[in-house]
C-alpha positions as a Python dict, from the first residue, in 0.01 Angstrom:
ca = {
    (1, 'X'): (0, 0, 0),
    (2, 'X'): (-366, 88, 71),
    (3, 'X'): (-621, 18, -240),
    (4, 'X'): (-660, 378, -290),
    (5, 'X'): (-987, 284, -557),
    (6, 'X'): (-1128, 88, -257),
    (7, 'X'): (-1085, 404, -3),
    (8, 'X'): (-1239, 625, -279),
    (9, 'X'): (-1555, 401, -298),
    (10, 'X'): (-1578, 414, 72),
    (11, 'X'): (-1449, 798, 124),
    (12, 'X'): (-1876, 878, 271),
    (13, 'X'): (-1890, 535, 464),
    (14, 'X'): (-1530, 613, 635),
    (15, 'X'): (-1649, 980, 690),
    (16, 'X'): (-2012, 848, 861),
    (17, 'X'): (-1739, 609, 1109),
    (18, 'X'): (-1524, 856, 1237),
    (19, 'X'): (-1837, 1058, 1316),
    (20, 'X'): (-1935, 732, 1476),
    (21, 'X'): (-1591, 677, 1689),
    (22, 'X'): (-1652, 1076, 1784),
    (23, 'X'): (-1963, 1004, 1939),
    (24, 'X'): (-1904, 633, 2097),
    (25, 'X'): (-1629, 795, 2269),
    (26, 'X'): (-1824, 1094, 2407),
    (27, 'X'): (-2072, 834, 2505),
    (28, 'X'): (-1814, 596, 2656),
    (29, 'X'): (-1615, 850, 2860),
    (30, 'X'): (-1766, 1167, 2918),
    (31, 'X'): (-2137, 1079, 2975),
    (32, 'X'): (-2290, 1060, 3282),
    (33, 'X'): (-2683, 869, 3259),
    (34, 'X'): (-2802, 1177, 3421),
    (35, 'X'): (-2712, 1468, 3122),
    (36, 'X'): (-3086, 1283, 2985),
    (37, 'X'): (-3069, 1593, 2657),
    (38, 'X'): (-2681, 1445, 2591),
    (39, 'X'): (-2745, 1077, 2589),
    (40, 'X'): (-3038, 1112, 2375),
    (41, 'X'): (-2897, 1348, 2096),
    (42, 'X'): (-2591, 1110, 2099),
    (43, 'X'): (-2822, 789, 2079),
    (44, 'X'): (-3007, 958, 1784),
    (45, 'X'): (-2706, 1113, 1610),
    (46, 'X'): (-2546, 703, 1647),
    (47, 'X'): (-2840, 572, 1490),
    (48, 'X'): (-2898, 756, 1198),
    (49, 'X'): (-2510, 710, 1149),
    (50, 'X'): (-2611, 350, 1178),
    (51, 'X'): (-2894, 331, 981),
    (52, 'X'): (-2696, 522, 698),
    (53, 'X'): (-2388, 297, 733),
    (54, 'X'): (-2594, -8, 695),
    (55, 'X'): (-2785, 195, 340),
    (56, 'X'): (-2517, 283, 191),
    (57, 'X'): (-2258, -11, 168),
    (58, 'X'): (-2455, -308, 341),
    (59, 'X'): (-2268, -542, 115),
    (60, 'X'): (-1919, -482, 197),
    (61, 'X'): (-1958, -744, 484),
    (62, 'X'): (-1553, -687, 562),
    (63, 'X'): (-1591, -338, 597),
    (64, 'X'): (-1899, -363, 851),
    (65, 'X'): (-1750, -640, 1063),
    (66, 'X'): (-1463, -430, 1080),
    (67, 'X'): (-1683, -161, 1197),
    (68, 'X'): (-1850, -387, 1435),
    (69, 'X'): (-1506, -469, 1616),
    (70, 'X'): (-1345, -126, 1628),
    (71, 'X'): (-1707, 49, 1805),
    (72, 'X'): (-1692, -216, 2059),
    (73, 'X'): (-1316, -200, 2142),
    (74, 'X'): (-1384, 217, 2192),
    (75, 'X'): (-1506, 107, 2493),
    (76, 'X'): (-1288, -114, 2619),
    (77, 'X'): (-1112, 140, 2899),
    (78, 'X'): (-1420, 323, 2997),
    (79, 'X'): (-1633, 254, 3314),
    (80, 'X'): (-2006, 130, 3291),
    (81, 'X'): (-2220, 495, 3292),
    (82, 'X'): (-2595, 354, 3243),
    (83, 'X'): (-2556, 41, 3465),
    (84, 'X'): (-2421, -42, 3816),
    (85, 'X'): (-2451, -390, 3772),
    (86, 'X'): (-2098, -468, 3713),
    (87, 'X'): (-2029, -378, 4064),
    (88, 'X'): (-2203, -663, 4139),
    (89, 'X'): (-2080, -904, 3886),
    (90, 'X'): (-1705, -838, 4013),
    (91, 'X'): (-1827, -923, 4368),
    (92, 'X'): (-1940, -1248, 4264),
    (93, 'X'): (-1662, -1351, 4098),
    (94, 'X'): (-1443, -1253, 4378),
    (95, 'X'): (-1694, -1401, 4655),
    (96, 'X'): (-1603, -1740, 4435),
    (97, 'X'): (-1254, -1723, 4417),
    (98, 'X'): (-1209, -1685, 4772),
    (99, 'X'): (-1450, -1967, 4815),
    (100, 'X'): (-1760, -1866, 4897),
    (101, 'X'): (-2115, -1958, 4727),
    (102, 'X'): (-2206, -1612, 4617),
    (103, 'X'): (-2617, -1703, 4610),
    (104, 'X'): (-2569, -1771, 4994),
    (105, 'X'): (-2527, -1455, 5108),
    (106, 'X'): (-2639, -1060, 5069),
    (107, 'X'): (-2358, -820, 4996),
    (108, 'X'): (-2510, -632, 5296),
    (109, 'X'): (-2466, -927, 5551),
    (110, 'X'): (-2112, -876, 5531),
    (111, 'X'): (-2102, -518, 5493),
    (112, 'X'): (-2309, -467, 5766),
    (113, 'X'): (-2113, -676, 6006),
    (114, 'X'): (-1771, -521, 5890),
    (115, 'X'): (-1639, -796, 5729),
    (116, 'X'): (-1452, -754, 5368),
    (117, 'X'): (-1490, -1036, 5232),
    (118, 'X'): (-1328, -942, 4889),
    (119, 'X'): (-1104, -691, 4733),
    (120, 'X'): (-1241, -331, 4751),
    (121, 'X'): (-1513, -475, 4906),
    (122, 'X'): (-1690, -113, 5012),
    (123, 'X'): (-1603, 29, 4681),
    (124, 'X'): (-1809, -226, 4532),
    (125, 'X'): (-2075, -212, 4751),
    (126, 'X'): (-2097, 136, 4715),
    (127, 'X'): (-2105, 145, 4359),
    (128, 'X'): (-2397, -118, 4326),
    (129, 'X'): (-2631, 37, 4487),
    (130, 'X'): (-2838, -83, 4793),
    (131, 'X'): (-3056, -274, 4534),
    (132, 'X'): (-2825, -477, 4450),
    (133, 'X'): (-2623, -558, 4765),
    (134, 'X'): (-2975, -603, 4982),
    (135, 'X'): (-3065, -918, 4736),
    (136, 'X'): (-2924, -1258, 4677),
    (137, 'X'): (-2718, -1292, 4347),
    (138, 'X'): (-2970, -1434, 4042),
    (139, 'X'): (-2679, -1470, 3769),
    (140, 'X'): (-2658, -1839, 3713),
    (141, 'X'): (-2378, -2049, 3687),
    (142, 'X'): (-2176, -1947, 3338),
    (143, 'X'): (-2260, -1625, 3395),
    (144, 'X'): (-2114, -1680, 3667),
    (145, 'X'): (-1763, -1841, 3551),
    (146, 'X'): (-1767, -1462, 3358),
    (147, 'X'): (-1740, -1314, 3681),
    (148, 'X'): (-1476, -1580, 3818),
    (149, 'X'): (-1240, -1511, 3462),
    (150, 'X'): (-1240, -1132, 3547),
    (151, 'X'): (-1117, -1191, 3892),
    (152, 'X'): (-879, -1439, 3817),
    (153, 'X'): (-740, -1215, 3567),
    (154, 'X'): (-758, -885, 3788),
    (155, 'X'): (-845, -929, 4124),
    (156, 'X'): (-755, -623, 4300),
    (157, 'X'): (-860, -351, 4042),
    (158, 'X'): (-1280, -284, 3927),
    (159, 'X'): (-1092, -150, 3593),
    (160, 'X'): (-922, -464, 3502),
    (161, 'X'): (-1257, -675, 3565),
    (162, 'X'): (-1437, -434, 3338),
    (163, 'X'): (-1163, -462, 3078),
    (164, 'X'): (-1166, -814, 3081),
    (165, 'X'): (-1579, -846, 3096),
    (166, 'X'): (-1591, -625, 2844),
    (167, 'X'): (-1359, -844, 2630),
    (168, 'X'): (-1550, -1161, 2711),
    (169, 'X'): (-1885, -986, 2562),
    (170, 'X'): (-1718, -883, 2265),
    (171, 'X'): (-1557, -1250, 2181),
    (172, 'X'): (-1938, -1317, 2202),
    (173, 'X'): (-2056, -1085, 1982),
    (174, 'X'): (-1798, -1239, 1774),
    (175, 'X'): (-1949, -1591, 1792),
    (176, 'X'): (-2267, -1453, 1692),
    (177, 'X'): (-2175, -1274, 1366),
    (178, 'X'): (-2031, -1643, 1317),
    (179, 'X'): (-2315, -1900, 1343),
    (180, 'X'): (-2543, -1579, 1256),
    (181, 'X'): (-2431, -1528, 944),
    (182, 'X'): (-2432, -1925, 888),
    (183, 'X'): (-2723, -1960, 984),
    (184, 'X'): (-2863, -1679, 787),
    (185, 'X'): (-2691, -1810, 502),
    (186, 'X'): (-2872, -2195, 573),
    (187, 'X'): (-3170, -2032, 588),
    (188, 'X'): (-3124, -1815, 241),
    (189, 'X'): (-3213, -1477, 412),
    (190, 'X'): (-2955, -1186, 335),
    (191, 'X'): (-2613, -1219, 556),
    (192, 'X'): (-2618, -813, 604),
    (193, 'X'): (-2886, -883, 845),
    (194, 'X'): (-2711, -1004, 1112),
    (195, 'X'): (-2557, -636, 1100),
    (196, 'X'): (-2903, -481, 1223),
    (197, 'X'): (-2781, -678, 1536),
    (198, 'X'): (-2405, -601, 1504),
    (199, 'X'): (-2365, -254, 1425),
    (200, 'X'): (-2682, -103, 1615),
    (201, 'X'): (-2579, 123, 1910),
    (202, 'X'): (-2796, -8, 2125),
    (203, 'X'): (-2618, -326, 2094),
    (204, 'X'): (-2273, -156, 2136),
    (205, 'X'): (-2363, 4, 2427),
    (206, 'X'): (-2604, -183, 2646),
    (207, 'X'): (-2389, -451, 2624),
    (208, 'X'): (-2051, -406, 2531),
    (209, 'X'): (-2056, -21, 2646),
    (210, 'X'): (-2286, -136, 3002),
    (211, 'X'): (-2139, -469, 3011),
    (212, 'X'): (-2482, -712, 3025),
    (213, 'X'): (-2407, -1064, 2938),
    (214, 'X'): (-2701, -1112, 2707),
    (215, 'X'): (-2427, -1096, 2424),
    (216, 'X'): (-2289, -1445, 2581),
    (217, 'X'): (-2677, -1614, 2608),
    (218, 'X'): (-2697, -1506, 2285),
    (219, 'X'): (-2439, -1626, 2168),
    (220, 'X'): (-2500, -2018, 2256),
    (221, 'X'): (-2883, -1915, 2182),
    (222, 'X'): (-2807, -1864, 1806),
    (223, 'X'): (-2506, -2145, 1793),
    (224, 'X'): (-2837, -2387, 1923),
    (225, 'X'): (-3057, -2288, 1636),
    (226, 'X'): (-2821, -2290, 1382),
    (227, 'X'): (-2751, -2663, 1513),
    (228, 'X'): (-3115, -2763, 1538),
    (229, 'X'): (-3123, -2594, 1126),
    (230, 'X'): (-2855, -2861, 1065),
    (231, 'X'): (-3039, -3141, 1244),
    (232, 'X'): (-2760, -3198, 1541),
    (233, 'X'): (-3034, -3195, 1840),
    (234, 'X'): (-2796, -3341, 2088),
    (235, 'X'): (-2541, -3097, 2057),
    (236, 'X'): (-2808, -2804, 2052),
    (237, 'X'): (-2977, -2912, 2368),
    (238, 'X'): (-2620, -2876, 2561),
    (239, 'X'): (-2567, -2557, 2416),
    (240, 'X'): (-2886, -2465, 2504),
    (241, 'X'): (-2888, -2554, 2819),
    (242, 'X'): (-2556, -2297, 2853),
    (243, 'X'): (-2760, -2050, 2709),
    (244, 'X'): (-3022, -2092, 3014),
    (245, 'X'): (-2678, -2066, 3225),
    (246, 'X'): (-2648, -1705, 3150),
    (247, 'X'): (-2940, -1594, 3151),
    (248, 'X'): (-3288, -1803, 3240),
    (249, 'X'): (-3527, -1633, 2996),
    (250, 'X'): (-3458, -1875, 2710),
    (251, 'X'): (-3664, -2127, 2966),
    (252, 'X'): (-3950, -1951, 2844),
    (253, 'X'): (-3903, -2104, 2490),
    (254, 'X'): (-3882, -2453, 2537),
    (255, 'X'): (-4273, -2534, 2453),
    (256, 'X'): (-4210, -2372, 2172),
    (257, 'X'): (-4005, -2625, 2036),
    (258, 'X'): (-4319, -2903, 2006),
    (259, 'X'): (-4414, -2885, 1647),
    (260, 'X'): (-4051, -2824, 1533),
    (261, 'X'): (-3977, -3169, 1668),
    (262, 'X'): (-4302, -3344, 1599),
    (263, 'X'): (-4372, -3228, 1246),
    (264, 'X'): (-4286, -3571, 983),
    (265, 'X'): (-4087, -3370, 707),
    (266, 'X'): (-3776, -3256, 927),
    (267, 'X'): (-3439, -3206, 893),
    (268, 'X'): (-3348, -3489, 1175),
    (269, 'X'): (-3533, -3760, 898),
    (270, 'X'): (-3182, -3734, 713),
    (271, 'X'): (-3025, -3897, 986),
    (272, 'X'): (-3007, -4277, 1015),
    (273, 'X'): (-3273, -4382, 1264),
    (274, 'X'): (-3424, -4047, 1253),
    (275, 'X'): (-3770, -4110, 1393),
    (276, 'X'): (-4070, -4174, 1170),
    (277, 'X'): (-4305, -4291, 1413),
    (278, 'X'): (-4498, -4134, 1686),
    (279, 'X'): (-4390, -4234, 1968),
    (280, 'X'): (-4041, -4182, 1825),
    (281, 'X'): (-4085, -3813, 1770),
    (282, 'X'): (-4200, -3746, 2163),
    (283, 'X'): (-3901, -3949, 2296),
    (284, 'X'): (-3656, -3699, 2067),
    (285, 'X'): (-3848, -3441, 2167),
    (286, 'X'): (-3832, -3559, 2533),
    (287, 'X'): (-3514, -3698, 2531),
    (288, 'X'): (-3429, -3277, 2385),
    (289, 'X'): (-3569, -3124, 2685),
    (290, 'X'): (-3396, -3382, 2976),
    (291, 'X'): (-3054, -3321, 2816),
    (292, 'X'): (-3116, -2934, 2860),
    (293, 'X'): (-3261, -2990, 3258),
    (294, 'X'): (-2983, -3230, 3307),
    (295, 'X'): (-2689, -3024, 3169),
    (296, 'X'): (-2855, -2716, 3346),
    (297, 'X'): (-2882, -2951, 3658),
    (298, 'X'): (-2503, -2982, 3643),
    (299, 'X'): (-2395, -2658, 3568),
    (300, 'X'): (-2595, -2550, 3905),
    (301, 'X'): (-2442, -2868, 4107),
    (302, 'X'): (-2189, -2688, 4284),
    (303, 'X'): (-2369, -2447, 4440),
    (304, 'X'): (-2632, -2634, 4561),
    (305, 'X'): (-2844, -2670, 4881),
    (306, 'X'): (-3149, -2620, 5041),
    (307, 'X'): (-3062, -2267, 5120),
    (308, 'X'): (-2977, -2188, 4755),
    (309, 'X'): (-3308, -2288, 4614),
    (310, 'X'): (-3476, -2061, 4875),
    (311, 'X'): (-3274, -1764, 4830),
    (312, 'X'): (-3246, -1856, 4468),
    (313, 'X'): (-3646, -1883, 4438),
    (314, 'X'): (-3682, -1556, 4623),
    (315, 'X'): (-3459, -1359, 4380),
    (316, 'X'): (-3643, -1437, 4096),
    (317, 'X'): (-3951, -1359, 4246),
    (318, 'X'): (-3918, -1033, 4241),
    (319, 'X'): (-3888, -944, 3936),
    (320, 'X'): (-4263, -1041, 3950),
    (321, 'X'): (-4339, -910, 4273),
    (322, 'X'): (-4138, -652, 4395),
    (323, 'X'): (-3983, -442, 4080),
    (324, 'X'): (-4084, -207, 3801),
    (325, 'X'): (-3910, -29, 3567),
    (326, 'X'): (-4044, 58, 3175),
    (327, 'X'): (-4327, -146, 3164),
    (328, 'X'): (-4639, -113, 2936),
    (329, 'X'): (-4951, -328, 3002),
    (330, 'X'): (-4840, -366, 3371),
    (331, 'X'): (-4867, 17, 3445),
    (332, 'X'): (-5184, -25, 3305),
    (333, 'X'): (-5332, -273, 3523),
    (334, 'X'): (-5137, -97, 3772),
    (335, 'X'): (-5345, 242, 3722),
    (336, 'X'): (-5664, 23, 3750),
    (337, 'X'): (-5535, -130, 4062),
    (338, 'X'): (-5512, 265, 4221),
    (339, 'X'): (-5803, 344, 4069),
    (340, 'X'): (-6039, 85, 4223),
    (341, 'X'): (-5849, -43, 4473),
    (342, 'X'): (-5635, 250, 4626),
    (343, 'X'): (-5312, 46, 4636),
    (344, 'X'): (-5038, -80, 4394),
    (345, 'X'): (-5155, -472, 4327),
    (346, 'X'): (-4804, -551, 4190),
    (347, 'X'): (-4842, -892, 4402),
    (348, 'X'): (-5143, -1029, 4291),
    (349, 'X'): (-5035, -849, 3923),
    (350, 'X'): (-4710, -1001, 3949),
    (351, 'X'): (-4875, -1344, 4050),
    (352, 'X'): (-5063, -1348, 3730),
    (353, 'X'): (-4820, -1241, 3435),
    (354, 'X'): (-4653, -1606, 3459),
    (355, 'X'): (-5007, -1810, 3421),
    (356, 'X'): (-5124, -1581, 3090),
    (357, 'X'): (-4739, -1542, 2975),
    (358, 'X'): (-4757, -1961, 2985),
    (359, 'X'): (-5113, -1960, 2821),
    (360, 'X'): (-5011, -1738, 2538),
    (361, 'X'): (-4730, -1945, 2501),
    (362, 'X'): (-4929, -2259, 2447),
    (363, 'X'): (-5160, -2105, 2208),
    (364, 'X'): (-4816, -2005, 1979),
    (365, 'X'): (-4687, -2354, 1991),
    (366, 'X'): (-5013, -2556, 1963),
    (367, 'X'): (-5188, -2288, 1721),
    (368, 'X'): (-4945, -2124, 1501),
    (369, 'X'): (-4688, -2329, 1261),
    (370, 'X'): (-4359, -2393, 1332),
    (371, 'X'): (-4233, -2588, 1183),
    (372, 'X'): (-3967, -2473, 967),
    (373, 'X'): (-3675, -2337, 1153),
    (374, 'X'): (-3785, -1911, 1059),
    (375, 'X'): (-4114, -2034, 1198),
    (376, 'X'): (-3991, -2119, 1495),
    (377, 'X'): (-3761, -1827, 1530),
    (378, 'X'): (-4071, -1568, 1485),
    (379, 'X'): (-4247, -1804, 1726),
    (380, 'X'): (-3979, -1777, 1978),
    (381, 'X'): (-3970, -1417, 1909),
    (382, 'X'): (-4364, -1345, 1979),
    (383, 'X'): (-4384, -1549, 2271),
    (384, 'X'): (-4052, -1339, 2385),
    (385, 'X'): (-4269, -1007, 2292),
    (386, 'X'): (-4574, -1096, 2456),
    (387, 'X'): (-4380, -1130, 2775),
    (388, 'X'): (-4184, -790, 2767),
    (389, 'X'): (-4525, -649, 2695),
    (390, 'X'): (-4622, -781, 2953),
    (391, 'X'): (-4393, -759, 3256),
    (392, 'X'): (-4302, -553, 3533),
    (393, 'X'): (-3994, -469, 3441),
    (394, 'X'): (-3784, -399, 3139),
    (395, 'X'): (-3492, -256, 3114),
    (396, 'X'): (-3340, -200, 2799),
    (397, 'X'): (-3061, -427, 2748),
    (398, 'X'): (-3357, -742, 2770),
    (399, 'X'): (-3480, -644, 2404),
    (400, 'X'): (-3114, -788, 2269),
    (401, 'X'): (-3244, -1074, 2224),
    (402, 'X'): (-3587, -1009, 2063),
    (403, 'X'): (-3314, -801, 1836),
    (404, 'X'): (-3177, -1075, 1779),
    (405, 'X'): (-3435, -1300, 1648),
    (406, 'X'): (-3607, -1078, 1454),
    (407, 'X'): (-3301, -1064, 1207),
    (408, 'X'): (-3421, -1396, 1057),
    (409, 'X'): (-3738, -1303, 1033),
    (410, 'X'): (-3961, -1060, 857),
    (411, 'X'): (-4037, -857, 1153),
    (412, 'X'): (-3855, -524, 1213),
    (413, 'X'): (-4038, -407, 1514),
    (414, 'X'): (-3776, -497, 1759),
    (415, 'X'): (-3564, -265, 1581),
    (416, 'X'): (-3731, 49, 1625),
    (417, 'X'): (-3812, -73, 1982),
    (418, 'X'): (-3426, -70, 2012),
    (419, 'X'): (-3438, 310, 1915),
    (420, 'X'): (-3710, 436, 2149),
    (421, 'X'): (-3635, 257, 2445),
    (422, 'X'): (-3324, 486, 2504),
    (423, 'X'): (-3622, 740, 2614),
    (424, 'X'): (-3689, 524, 2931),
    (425, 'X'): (-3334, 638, 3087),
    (426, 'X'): (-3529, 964, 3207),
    (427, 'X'): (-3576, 834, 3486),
    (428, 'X'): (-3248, 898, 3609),
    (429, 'X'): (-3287, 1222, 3470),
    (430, 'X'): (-3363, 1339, 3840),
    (431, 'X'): (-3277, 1261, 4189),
    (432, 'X'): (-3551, 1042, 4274),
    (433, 'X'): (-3530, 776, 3949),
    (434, 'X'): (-3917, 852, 3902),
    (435, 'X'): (-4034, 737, 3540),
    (436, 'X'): (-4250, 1032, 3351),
    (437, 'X'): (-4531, 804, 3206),
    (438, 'X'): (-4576, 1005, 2945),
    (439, 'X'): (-4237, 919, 2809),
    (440, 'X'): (-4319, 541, 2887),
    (441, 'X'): (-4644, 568, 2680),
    (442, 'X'): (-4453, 770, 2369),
    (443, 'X'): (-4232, 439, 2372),
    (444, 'X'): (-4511, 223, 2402),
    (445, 'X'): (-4701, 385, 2148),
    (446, 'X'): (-4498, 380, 1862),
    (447, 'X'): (-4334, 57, 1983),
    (448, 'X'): (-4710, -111, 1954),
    (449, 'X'): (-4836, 110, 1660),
    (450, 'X'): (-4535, -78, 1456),
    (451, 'X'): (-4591, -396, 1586),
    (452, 'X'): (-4978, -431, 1504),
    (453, 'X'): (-4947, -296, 1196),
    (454, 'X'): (-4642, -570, 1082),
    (455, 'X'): (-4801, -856, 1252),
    (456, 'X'): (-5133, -830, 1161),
    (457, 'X'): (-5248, -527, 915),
    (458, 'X'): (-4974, -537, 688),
    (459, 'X'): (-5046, -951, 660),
    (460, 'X'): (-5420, -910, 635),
    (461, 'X'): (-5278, -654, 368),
    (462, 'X'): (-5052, -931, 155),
    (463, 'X'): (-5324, -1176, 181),
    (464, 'X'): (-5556, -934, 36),
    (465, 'X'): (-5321, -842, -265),
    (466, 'X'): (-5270, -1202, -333),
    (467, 'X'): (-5645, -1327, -384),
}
């Protein structure tokens, strides 16, 4: 029998869900990216839902991870309808299981020559655009053994992959609610946090919905820094280092990690030989980083070769060089480029980001504390920022993970960031995927306008209050 004094309590919350399931299935199955006025009264109508949800009964943890499942698993039949990608990630997975290195080759050099070398090889090809199938692959190596579990499991139909993908993220997003909530809980900060992660739609579907595998970096992300919070540094480097193997942005943080394994007072001091010296310190510290190169090292040893790092190399490039999509200070520098110059500079632009992304990054871990694990985590998350400000290219589904971090922190920024980006899918709004700047700089706007004023006039504000 149901607890009928339970489903009275809840009778607004349950009412504000089915709403919910209304829309996630309108979104999930009869949405196309193009009907722009559609997916943005549905993203707003999903948010306030959410934001209301989370209001109105953020304590009934049971009910909310209940909600968390059932969104997701709305999905679960429906086809990918703001991202090709998966096209993509099926190919690899089949290009492996019929043994061949997928970052060898272009989809093109076989469709070009006639050769299928997969299942519904031109219905793949087709669907992932010429993008995609003109580049080498860049997923690394678990990412990867995603790919290889959906064709192992259905190798001869794109529905079955997605299904199975999609099932993949959520176990993920599963993990995370696990050594999120633990680690919220180490760190005394309120568990219905990790629920501004769980239950946002932009979560639901960018990831689950559009099937990117930042849920799975995440998920060995958080399961590292709630290890490192418990002072097991071995273990976090390796699951680190898996993290890297989904997706290579959390490469970015490792200098960040300097004071938080220098510093004398530490959590590692509670283990027997912990180091007190030192020279001690920078061989844990060191002895941190090899055993996330080396375990990365591995995880890439099967695919590689000369021609792999080339190819490899090139791929990544140009995301630096080559792409744009929903940038901010780039289409800035961009302007001035056309301005003085007469010609996009996104080559000598794209040559730069890296060297003042790195510098900024030294500054955080050499001038700002962290030390204490949320120290580290807002440090991880502003040297994250900085770099999405930034770069030439960010699509949505990247600011999961500054999501993410900010949940332990004080920071809410990357929340409303994860409401306004939805604005950038205009561009697909017409037939030629141009971006309307103007919608780029509303984003931006309010996107910075929140940021400045949490990182630095609302602190010059406390500080003031205090003396």
């Amino acid at each position: 029998m149901p607890n009928l004094t339970y489903l009275k309590s809840i009778q607004i919350p349950l009412l504000l869900a089915i709403v919910s399931v209304a829309f996630y299935l309108s979104f999930g199955y009869d949405l196309q990216r193009t009907e722009y006025s559609k997916l943005i009264l549905l993203y707003v109508g999903l948010f306030f839902l959410f934001y209301k949800l989370l209001q109105i009964v953020k304590n009934d943890f049971k009910f909310l991870v209940f909600l968390s499942v059932v969104f997701r698993l709305l999905f679960l039949f429906s086809i990918p309808n703001l991202s090709q990608d998966f096209y993509r990630f099926i190919w690899d997975g089949r290009m492996i299981l019929e043994g061949f290195n997928p970052y060898l080759y272009t989809v093109d050099s076989f469709i070009q020559n006639g050769q299928t070398p997969v299942n519904q090889a031109l219905e793949l090809h087709a669907g992932m655009g010429a993008l995609s199938a003109g580049h080498y692959t860049n997923y690394p190596p678990i990412n990867q053994l995603c790919f290889v579990i959906a064709g192992l499991f259905s190798g001869t139909n794109i529905l079955g992959s997605v299904i199975v993908m999609r099932l993949l993220i959520i176990m993920a997003d599963i993990g995370i609610l696990y050594f999120g909530k633990k680690l919220l809980t180490n760190l005394k900060l309120p568990v219905h946090h990790i629920f501004w992660y769980l239950l946002n739609p932009f979560i639901i579907i960018e990831l689950t919905g559009n099937l990117h595998f930042e849920a799975v970096m995440i998920f060995f992300l958080i399961w590292a820094l709630y290890l490192l919070q418990k002072g097991n540094w071995k273990l976090a480097a390796i699951v680190f280092a898996f993290s890297v193997s989904v997706k290579l942005i959390p490469l970015i943080f490792l200098p960040v990690f300097f004071q938080y394994f220098m510093q004398k007072k530490h959590p590692f001091l509670n283990e027997p030989n912990a180091p007190t010296t030192l020279i001690s310190r920078l061989l844990r510290l060191s002895s941190f980083y090899l055993i996330i190169i080396a375990v990365v090292a591995l995880l890439f040893l099967p695919f590689l070769s000369s021609e792999f790092l080339s190819n490899y190399a090139e791929t990544v490039g140009l995301w630096f060089r080559n792409f744009e999509f929903n940038a901010s200070i780039y289409y800035v520098a961009r302007a001035y480029g056309y301005t003085f110059r007469g010609f996009n500079e996104i080559a000598v632009i794209g040559k730069i980001i890296p060297i003042v992304v790195l510098g900024v990054t030294l500054i955080i871990t050499f001038f700002r504390k962290n030390k204490t694990t949320i120290q580290l985590i807002a440090a991880l998350l502003f040297v994250l920022t900085f770099y999405y400000f930034t770069a030439t290219t960010v699509h949505p589904w990247y600011l999961a993970t500054p999501l993410i971090l900010s949940i332990f922190t004080r920071y809410k920024f990357p929340l409303v960031w994860s409401f306004m980006i939805i604005i950038s899918y205009l561009a697909y709004a017409n037939t030629n995927n141009t971006e309307n700047l103007w919608i780029i700089g509303l984003e931006y706007s309010i996107v910075y306008g929140v940021f400045i004023w949490e990182v630095f006039i609302k602190k010059r504000m406390v500080q003031v209050n205090k003396e």
